[in-house]
Structures are given as structure tokens and as C-alpha cells.
Short mmCIF file of C-alpha atoms (C1' of nucleotides) in Angstrom, two decimals:
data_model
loop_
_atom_site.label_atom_id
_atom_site.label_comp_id
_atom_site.label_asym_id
_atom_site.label_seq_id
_atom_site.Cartn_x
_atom_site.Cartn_y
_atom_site.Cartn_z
CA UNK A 30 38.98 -83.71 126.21
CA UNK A 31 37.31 -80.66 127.23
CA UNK A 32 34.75 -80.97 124.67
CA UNK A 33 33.76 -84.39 126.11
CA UNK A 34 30.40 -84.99 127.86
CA UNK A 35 29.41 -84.18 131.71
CA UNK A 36 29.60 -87.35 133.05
CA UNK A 37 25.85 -87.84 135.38
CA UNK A 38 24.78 -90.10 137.98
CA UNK A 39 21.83 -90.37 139.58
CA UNK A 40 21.05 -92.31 143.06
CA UNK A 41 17.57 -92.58 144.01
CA UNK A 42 15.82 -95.83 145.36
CA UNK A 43 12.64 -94.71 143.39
CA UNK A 44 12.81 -95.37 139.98
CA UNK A 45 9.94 -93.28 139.20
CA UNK A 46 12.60 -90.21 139.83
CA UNK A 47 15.31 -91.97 137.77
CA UNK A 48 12.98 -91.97 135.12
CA UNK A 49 12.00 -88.38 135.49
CA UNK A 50 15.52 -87.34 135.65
CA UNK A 51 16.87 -89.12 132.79
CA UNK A 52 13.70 -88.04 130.53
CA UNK A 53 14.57 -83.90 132.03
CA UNK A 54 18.31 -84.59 131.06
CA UNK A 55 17.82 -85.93 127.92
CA UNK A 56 17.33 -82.41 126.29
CA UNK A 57 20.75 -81.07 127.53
CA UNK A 58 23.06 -82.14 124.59
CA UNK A 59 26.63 -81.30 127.22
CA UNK A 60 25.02 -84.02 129.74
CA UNK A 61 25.64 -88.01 129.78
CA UNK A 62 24.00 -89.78 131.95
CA UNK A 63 26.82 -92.65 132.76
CA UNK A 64 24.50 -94.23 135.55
CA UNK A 65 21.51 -94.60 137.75
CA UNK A 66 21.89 -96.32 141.46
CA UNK A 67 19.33 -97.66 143.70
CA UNK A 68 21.44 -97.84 146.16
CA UNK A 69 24.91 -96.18 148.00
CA UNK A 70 26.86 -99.09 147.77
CA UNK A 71 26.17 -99.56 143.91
CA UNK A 72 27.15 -96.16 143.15
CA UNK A 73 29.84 -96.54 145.20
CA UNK A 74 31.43 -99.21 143.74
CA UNK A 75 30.55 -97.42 140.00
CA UNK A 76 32.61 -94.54 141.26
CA UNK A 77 35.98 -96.32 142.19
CA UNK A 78 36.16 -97.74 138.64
CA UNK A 79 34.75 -94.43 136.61
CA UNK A 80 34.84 -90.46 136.13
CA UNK A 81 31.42 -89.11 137.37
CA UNK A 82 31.64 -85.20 137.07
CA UNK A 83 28.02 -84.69 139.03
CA UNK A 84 26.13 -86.85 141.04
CA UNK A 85 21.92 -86.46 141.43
CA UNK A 86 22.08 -88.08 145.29
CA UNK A 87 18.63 -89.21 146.91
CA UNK A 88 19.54 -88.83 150.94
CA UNK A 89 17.30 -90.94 151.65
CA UNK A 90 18.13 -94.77 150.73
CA UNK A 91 17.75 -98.13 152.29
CA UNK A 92 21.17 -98.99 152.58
CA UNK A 93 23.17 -95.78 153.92
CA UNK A 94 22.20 -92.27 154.83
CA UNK A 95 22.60 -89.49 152.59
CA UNK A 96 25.17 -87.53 155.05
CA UNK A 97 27.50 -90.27 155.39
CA UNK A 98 27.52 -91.20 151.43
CA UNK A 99 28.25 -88.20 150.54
CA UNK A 100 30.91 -87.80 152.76
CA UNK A 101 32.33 -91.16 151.64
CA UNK A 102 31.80 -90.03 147.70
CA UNK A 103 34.08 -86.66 148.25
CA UNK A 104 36.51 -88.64 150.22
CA UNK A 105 36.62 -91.16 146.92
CA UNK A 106 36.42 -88.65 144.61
CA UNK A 107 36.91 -85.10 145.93
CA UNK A 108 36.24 -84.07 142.27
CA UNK A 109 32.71 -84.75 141.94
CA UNK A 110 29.96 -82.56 142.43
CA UNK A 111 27.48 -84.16 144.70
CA UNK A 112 23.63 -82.50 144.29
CA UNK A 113 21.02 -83.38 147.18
CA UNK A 114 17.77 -84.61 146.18
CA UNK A 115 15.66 -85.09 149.02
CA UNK A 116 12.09 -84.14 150.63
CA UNK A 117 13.39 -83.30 153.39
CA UNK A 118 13.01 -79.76 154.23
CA UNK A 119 15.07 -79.06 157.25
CA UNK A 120 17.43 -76.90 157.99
CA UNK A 121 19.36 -79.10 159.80
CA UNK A 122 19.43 -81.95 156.90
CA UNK A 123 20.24 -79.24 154.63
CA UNK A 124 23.48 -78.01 156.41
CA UNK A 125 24.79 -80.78 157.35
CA UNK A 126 24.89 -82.04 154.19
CA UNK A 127 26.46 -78.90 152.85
CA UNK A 128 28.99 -79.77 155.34
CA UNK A 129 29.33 -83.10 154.58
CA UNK A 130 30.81 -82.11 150.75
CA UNK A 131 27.38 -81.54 148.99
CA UNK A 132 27.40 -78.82 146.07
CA UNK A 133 23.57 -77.60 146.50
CA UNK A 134 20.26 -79.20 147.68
CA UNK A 135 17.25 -79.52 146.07
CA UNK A 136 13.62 -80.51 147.20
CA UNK A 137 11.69 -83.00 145.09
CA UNK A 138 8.77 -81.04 144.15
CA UNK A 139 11.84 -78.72 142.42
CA UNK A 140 10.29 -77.65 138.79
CA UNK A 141 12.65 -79.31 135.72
CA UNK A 142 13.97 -76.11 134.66
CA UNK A 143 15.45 -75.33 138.24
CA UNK A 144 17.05 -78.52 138.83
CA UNK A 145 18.78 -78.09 135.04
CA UNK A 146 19.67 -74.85 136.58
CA UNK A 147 21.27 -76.02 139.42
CA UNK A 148 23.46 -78.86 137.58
CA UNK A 149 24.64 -76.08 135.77
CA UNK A 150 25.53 -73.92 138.44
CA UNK A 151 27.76 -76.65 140.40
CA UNK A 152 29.52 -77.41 137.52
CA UNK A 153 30.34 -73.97 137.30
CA UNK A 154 31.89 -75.14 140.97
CA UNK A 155 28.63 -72.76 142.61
CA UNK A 156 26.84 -73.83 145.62
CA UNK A 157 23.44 -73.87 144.61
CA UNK A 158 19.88 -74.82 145.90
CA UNK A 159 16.66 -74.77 144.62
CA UNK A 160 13.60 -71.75 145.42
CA UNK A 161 12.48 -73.48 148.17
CA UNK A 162 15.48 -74.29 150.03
CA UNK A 163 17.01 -70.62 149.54
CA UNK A 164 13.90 -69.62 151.19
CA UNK A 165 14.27 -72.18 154.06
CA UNK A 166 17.87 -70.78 154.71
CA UNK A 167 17.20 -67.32 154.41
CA UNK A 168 14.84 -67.38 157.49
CA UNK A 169 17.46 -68.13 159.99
CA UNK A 170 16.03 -66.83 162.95
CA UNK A 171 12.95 -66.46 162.16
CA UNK A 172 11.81 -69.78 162.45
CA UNK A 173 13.15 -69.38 166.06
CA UNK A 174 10.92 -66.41 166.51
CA UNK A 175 7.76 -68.17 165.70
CA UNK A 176 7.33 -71.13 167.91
CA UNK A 177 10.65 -73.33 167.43
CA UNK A 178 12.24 -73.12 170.42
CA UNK A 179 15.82 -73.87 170.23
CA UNK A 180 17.71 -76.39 172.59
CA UNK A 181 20.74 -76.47 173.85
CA UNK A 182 22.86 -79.77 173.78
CA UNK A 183 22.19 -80.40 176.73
CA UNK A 184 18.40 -80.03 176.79
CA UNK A 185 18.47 -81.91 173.74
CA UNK A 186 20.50 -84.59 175.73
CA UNK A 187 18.83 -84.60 179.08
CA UNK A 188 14.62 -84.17 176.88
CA UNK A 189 15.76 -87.65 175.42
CA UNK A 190 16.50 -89.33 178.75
CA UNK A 191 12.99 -87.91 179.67
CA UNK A 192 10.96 -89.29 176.93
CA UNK A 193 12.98 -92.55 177.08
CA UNK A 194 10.72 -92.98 180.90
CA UNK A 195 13.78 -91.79 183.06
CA UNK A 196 13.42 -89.75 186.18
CA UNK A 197 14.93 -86.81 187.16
CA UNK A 198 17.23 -89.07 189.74
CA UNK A 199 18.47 -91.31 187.43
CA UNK A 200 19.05 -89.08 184.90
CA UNK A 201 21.39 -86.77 187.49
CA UNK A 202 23.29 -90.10 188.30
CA UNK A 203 23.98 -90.90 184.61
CA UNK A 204 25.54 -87.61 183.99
CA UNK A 205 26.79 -87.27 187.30
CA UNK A 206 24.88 -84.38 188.08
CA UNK A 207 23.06 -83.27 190.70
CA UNK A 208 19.00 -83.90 190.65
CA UNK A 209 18.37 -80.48 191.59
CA UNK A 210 20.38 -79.66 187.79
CA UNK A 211 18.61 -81.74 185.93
CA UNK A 212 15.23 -80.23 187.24
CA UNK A 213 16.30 -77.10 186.31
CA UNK A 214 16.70 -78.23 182.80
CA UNK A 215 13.20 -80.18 182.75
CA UNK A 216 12.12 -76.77 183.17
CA UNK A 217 13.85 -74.65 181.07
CA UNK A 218 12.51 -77.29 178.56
CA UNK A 219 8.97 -76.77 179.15
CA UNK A 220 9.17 -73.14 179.24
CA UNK A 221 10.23 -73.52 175.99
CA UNK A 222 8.07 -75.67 174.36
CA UNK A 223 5.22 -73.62 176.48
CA UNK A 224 4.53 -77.33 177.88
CA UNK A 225 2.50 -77.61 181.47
CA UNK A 226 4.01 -80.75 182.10
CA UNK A 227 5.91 -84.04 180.62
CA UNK A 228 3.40 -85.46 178.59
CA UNK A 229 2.62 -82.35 176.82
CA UNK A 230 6.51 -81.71 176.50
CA UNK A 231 7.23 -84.87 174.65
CA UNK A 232 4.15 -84.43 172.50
CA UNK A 233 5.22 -81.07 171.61
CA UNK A 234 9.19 -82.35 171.23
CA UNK A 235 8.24 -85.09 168.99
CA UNK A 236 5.32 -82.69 166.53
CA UNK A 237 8.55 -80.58 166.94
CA UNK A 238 10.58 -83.33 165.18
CA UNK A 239 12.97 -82.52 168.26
CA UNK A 240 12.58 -86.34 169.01
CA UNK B 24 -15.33 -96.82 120.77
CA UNK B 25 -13.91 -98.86 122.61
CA UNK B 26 -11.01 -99.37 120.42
CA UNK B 27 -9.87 -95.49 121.68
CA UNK B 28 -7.00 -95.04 124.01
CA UNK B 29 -7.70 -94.66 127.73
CA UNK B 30 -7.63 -91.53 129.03
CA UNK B 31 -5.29 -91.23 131.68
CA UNK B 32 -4.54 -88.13 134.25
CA UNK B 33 -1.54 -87.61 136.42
CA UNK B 34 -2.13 -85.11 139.33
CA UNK B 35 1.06 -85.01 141.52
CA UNK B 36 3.00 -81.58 142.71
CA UNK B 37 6.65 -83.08 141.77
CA UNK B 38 7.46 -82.13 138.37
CA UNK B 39 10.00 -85.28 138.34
CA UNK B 40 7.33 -87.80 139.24
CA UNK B 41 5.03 -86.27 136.38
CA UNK B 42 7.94 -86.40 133.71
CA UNK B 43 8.51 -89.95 134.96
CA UNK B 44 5.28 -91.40 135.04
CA UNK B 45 4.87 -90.12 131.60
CA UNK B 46 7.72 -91.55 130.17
CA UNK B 47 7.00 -94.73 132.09
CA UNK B 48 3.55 -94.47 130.08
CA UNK B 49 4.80 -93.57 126.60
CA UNK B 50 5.18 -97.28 126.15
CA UNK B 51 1.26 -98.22 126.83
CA UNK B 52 -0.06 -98.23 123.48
CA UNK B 53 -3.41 -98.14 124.39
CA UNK B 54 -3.09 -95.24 126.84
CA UNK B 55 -3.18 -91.53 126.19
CA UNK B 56 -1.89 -89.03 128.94
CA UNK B 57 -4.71 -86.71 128.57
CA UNK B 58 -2.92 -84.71 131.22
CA UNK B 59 -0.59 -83.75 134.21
CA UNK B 60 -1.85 -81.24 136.89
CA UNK B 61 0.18 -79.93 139.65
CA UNK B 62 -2.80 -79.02 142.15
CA UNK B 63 -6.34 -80.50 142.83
CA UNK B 64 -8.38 -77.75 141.56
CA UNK B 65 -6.63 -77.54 138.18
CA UNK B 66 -7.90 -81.30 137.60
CA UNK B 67 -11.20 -80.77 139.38
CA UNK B 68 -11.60 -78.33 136.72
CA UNK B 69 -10.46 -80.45 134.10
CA UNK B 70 -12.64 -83.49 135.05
CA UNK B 71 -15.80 -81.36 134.87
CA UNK B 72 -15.16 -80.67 131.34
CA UNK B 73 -13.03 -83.61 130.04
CA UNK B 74 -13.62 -87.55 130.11
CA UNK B 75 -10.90 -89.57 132.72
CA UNK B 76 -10.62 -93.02 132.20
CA UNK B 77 -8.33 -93.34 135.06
CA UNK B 78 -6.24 -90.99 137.64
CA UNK B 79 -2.90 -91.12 139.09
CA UNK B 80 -3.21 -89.46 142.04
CA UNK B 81 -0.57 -88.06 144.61
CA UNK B 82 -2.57 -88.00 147.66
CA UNK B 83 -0.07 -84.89 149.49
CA UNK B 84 -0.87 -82.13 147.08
CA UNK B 85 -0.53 -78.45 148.06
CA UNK B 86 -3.78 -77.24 148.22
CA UNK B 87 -6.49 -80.13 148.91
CA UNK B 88 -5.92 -83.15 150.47
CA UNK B 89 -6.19 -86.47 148.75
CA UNK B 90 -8.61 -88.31 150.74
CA UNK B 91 -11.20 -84.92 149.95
CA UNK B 92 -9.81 -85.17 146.50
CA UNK B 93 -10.76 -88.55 145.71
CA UNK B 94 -14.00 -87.83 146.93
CA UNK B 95 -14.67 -85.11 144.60
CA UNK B 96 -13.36 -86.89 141.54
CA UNK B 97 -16.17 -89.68 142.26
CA UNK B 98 -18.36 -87.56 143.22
CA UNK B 99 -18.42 -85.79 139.94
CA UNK B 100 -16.98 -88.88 137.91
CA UNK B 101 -17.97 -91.92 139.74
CA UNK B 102 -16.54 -94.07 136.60
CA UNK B 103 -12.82 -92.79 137.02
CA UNK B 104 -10.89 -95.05 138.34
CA UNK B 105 -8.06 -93.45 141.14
CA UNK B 106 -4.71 -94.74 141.64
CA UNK B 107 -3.18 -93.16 144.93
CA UNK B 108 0.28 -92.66 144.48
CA UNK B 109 1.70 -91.80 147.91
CA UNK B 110 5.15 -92.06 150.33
CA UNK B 111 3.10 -92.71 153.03
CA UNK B 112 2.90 -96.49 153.95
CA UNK B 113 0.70 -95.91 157.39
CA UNK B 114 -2.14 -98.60 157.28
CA UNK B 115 -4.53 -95.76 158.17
CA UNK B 116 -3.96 -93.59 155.33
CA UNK B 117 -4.50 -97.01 153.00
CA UNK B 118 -8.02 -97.90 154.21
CA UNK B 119 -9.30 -94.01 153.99
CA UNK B 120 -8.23 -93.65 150.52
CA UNK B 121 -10.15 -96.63 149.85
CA UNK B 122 -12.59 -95.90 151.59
CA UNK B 123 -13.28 -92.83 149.16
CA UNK B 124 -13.85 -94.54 146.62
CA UNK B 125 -9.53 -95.54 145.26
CA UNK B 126 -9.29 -98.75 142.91
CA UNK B 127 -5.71 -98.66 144.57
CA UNK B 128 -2.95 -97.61 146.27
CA UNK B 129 0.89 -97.53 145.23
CA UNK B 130 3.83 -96.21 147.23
CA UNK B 131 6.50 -94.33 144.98
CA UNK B 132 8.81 -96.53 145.41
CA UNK B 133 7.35 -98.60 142.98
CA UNK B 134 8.37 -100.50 140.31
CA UNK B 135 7.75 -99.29 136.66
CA UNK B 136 6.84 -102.62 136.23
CA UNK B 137 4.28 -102.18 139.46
CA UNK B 138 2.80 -99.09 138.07
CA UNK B 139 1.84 -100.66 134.92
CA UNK B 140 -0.19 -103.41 136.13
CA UNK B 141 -1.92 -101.79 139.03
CA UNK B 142 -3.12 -99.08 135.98
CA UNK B 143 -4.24 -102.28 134.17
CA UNK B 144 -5.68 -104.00 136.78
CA UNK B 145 -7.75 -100.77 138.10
CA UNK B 146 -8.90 -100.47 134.69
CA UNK B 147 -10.58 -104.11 134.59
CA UNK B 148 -11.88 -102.92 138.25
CA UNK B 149 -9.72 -104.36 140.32
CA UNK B 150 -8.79 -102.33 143.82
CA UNK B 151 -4.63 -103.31 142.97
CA UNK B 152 -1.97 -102.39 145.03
CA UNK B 153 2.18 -102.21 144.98
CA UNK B 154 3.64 -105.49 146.84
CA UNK B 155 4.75 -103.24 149.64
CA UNK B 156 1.24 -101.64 150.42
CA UNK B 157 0.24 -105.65 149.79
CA UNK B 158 2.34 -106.89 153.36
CA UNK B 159 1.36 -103.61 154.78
CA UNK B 160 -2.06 -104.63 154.25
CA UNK B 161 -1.82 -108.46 154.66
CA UNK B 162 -0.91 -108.06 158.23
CA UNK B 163 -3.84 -106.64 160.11
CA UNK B 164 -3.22 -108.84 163.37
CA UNK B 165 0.71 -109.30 163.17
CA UNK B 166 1.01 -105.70 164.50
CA UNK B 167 -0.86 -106.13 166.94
CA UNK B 168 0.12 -109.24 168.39
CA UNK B 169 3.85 -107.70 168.21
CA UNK B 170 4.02 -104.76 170.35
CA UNK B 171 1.60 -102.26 169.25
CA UNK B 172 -1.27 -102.62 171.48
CA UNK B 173 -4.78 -101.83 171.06
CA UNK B 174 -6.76 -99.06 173.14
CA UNK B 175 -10.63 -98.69 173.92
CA UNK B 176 -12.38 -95.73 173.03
CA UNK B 177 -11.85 -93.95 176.07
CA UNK B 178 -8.14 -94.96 176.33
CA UNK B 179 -7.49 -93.34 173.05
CA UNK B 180 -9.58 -90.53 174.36
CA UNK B 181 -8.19 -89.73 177.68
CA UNK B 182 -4.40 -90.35 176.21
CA UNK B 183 -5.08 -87.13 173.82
CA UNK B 184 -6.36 -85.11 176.84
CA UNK B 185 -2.61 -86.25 178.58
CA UNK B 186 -0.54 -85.40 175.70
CA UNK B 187 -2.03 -82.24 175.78
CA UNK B 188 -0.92 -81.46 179.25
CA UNK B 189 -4.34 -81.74 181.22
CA UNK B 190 -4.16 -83.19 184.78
CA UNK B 191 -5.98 -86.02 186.04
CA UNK B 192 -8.22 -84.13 187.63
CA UNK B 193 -9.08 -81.75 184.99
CA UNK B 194 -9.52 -84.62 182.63
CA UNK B 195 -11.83 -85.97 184.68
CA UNK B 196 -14.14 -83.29 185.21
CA UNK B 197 -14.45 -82.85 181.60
CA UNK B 198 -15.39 -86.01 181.32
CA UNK B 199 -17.82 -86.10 184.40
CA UNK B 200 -15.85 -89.07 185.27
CA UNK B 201 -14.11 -89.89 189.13
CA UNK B 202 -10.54 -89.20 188.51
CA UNK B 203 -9.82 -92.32 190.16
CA UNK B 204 -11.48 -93.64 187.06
CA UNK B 205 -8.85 -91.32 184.62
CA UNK B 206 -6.03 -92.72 186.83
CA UNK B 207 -6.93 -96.50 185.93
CA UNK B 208 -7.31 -95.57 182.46
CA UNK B 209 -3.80 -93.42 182.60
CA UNK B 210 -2.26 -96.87 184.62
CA UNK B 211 -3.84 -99.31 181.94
CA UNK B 212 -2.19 -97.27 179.21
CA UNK B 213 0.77 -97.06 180.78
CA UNK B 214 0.27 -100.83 181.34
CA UNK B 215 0.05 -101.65 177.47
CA UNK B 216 2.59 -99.41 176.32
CA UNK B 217 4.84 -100.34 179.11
CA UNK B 218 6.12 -97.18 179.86
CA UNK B 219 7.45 -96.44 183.37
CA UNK B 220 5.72 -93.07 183.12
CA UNK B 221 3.79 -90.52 181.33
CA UNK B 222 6.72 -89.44 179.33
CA UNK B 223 7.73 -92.30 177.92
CA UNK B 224 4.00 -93.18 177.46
CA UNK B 225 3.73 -90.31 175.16
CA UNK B 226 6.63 -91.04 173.75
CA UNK B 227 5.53 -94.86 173.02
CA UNK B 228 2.32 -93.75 171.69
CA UNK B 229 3.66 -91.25 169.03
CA UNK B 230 6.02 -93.37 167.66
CA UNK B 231 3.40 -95.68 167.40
CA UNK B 232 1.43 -93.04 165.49
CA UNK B 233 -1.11 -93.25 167.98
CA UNK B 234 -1.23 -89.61 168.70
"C1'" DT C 9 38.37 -59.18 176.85
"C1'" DT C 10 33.87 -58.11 178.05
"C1'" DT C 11 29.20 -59.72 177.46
"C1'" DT C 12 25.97 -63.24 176.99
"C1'" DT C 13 24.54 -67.79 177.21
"C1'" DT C 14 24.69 -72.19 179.15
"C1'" DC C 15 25.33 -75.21 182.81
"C1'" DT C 16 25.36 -75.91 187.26
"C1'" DA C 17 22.99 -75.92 191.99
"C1'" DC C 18 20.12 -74.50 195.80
"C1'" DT C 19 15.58 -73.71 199.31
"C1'" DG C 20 11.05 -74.83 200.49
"C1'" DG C 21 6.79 -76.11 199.42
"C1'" DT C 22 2.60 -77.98 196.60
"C1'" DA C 23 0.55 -80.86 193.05
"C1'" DT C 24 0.49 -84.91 190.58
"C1'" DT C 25 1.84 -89.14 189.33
"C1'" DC C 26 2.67 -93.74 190.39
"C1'" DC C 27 1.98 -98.27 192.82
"C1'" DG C 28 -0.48 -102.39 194.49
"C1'" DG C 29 -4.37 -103.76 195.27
"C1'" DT C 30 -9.79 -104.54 194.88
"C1'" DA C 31 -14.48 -104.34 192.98
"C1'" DT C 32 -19.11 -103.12 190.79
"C1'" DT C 33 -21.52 -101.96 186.60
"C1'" DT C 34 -22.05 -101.72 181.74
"C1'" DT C 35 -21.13 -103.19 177.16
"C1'" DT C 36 -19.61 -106.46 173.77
"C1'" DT C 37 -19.06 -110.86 171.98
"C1'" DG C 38 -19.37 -115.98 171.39
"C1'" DC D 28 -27.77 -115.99 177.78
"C1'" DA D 29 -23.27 -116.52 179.66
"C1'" DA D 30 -18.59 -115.05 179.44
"C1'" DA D 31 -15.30 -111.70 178.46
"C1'" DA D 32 -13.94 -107.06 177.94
"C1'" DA D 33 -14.40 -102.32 179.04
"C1'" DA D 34 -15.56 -98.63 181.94
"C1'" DT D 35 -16.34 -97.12 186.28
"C1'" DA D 36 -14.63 -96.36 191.14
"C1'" DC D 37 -12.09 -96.80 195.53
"C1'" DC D 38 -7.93 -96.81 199.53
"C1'" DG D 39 -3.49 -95.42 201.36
"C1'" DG D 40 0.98 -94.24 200.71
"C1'" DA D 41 5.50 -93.47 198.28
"C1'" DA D 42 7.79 -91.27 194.53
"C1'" DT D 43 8.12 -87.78 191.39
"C1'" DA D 44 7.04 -83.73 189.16
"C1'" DC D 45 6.06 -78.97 189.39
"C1'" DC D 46 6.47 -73.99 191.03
"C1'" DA D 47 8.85 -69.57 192.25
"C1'" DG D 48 12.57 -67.88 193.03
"C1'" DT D 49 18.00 -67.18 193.26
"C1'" DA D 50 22.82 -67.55 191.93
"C1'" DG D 51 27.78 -68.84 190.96
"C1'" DA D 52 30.88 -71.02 187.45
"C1'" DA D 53 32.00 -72.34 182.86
"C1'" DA D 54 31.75 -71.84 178.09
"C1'" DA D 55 30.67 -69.41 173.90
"C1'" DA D 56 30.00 -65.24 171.35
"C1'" DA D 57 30.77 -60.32 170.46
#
DNA sequence: TTTTTTCTACTGGTATTCCGGTATTTTTTG
DNA sequence: CAAAAAATACCGGAATACCAGTAGAAAAAA
């Protein structure tokens, strides 16, 4: 049974990277393709009645987010190696999908040869990711050091309450806080972001993607 | 002559897209992939020495970007046809590709299906687009009749100077203006946005890609 | 268990925004 | 040209944000 082909799926709502995949998979003789998904709940249903060894997974689909299928598809199937394919280059998206199950993560502008490389690898039960994505992890702080400010959860809580219009009063009755707090935090926020004031706070949250 | 295959180019950073648009291709008889380049200046190059019937072009490329791009190529080749291929589905981005000079536009979610007959309806000049660009397109009013309001020249002007921090009254000595007169402006935007304060206004106005 | 970070809270004062109006002039559009 | 829209400008006052500090308690990291 050993000798039996890799067992491949691909999920991706744009068939122009199904297409691509299967033609770049084609060439590796161990490999079957067994299915392509446009969506989480197809695949998901494929999986509960089949084998699938390694799964190509798009995070981004209309139906479900990437995170939370791939989380469902190790709970399923603990077996099967689940590969991120997204554009997404941030840090964040990339852990938590590592922590959600996922084997390695690869960008979409990944060359042919390094996403064959990277099948190969988590097969061979490796976490793997592509060039671009070991870069983005290897810079851990440094990010931090040029311009990204990071929040605490409460900053992060208490900046959302700002740019959803709410004052520093109603915000410290909502949390239970005291005004005087919550001002505090307003201000730790904009030192951060370098901001003079609200408006340039939120603009600089949301270029930030903090928002 | 005319009985020779069409000369067609792909220009698009993602190796996967490339492989799949080619193998989406292989089954137009009466097209020839004269090429696949990975950055603008390797086709620019290309297109000064080689004839292109028609181009398929990814409009976020490293190094140029596609609205300059498709410039260029009819600028030096005013009979190519371009095809933007694109994720972005903003309105804005739509009209300025056209606007330099694109027989179309088609998001990369398209069908293979799509792809194929926007390629043949470019090359009988047609401007052709993917049904999704088509509503995006088809509702120029709708949006703005459902919540996204429209600003005057100097409302879109003074609401940059806020999201970049400035005061009223510095605003309004730039401008030479009263800053009672930024204040009205800063209330009427606040007005059509409905936001309870600058915050939020910011807030509204980049998620409305205003800003 | 120290050390550091985060969260909490304060004083006292200034600057700016925000509100509810009103109104003239200029520009655009039917 | 007349009507509508946009840009300009004003008053007075209330609410809120912003500044420059300081500092204890709780939680997280070393």
C-alpha cells in the first residue's frame, strides 16, 4: 500500500490556481490529484468519505475562513497535511494558521519548484514555508523596530471603541473603567502610532491594518 | 497572414497564474503563447522587439505599476490589445485601466470559460469584462444612493488634511480660508458620513476607500 | 521570584471639537 | 436665466480631546 499514490487536494475559489496547480503537479509521478474544491464545505464533505494525504488550502474563500477550515479539516482528519496558499502576508495570518493545524504556508507569487518543494517537505511530516514567508518570520522584531507599533489587548480593544465614534466617557462606562483610564490609553495609542490626534490615529491604525 | 495564430503575452508575477493561464490557453487553436514575463520591463523589452497580438496583464506587478504599464505597451504598440487581470474589484482602479488604453478588465476569480471570451472579444475590439467587474461597473448610482456619499472638491480636500492630524485652524490657514469655513466643511462631512465624530469619520471614510 | 510590562488612576489646565443655528457669495446645472 | 448646489463665513456655548506629568496594582516575562 505504501507504494500507492499521495493522495492531493486542492481548495481555491480561483480556478485559474487550480489549473496552475494541477498542470505543476502533473510532472510528479508519486502525486494524485484526488480533487479540486471551490469551496470549504465541498472539500469538506470530500474528506469524510475519502483518504486525502495533503491538502493545497486557499485561506481565503467565500464560504468559511481559512483558520477555522483548517481547524475543522485536522479535527476530521488529524492525518492530513494541510498547506496554506494565500496572499496574505502577515505575520499574524501566518501563525495562527500554524496554530490552527497547518503544515507550512505559502504565498501565491511562490515559484513552481518551491511549492513542489514544500509538498514534499510536509509529507516528510516538516513544517515548511515558502522564501518569502521564512523571511517574514525571521524578522520578528524587527518589524516592531521600524514603525509597527505594537498594541496591547487592551489598546487594541479600547482604539476600536474609538474609531467606532465613542468617547472617552462611554467607553470607561462600557468597561467599567474610569474615564481618566481610558484617556491614558488614547494616549499611549497615539504616542505610538506618532498620531497628533484621533483622526490621524485611526488613519494611521487602519494604513496599519490595525483596524 | 491572417490565417497565423495570435500572438498572445502573459505578464503576471505568480508563477501559478502563468502555468494556469497557459494551460487554460493550450486549447485555443488559433492562439500561440508567444510568452510569460514575470516583471514589466522584461515584456517592455520584449514588445519593442516582438509582435503582441494581445496581453494578459496583471496590473500589481513588482516593479511598475499597471496603469503606467498599460500606457507604455500602447504607447509603443498602440495595436495590442490589454487584458487586465487583477484581484482588485475597486471601481476606481477599473475606469483608470481603461482609461490607459485596456480592451478589458477581468478579476482572477474568473472563469476559464470567462477568460476565453473576454481574449476573443478584445481581439474583435471589444472593451470585455468578467460578469463580476460587469455589476461592479453596472452600478454607478446604486452606491451612491446606498450609503456611500459623495463629497465636493474641497470636502475631499480638507478630509485628507484631517486624517493627517492638522487642526482646524491650521487647515485653514493653508487654505487662506476662515476656519469657521473648515469647521462647516468638517460638520458637513461628518454630516454625510454620519459619524458622531472625527474618529469615526475617518474611520467611515477609509472603509469607504475614500482616503 | 524578581523584573518588566500592562493596566489602572489621578491633578490641573489648554486646545479643539462639536452643536444648533443662520446667511451671503460663487459656481454649477437644468 | 433661474434654481440648485457648493463654498464661504459667523455666534455662543457645551463637550471632548489633548498635554505634562505622576504613580500604585496587577499581570506577564525573565
Amino acid at each position: 500500500m505504501s507504494q500507492d499514490k499521495i493522495q492531493l487536494a486542492i481548495v481555491d475559489d480561483h480556478p485559474l490556481i487550480i489549473q496552475g496547480l494541477q498542470t505543476l503537479l502533473q510532472d510528479k509521478a508519486d502525486i494524485a490529484i484526488t480533487g479540486s474544491f471551490t469551496t470549504g464545505a465541498d472539500f469538506m464533505t470530500f474528506l469524510k468519505a475519502n483518504t486525502v494525504h495533503i491538502v493545497l488550502l486557499d485561506i481565503t474563500l467565500p464560504d468559511v475562513n481559512g483558520m477555522d477550515l483548517c481547524r475543522d479539516i485536522k479535527r476530521v482528519s488529524p492525518d492530513t497535511y494541510v498547506l496554506a496558499l494565500s496572499n496574505h502576508n502577515e505575520r499574524s495570518m501566518i501563525m495562527q494558521m500554524l496554530h490552527n493545524g497547518a503544515s507550512g504556508y505559502l504565498l501565491k507569487n511562490a515559484s513552481g519548484r518551491e511549492l513542489s518543494d514544500c509538498i514534499d517537505e510536509a509529507l516528510s511530516d516538516q513544517v515548511t514555508f515558502s522564501r518569502e514567508v521564512k523571511e517574514i518570520i525571521a524578522r520578528p522584531a524587527l518589524n516592531e523596530l521600524k514603525g509597527i507599533p505594537q498594541l496591547t489587548k487592551r489598546e487594541k480593544e479600547i482604539l476600536k471603541q474609538i474609531a467606532d465614534g465613542k468617547t472617552t466617557v462611554v467607553i470607561a462606562e462600557q468597561l467599567s473603567l474610569s474615564p481618566l483610564t481610558i484617556e491614558t490609553h488614547r494616549r499611549n495609542l497615539m504616542q505610538k502610532f506618532e498620531a497628533k490626534n484621533v483622526a490621524e490615529l485611526i488613519r494611521m491604525a487602519m494604513q496599519q491594518k490595525m483596524l
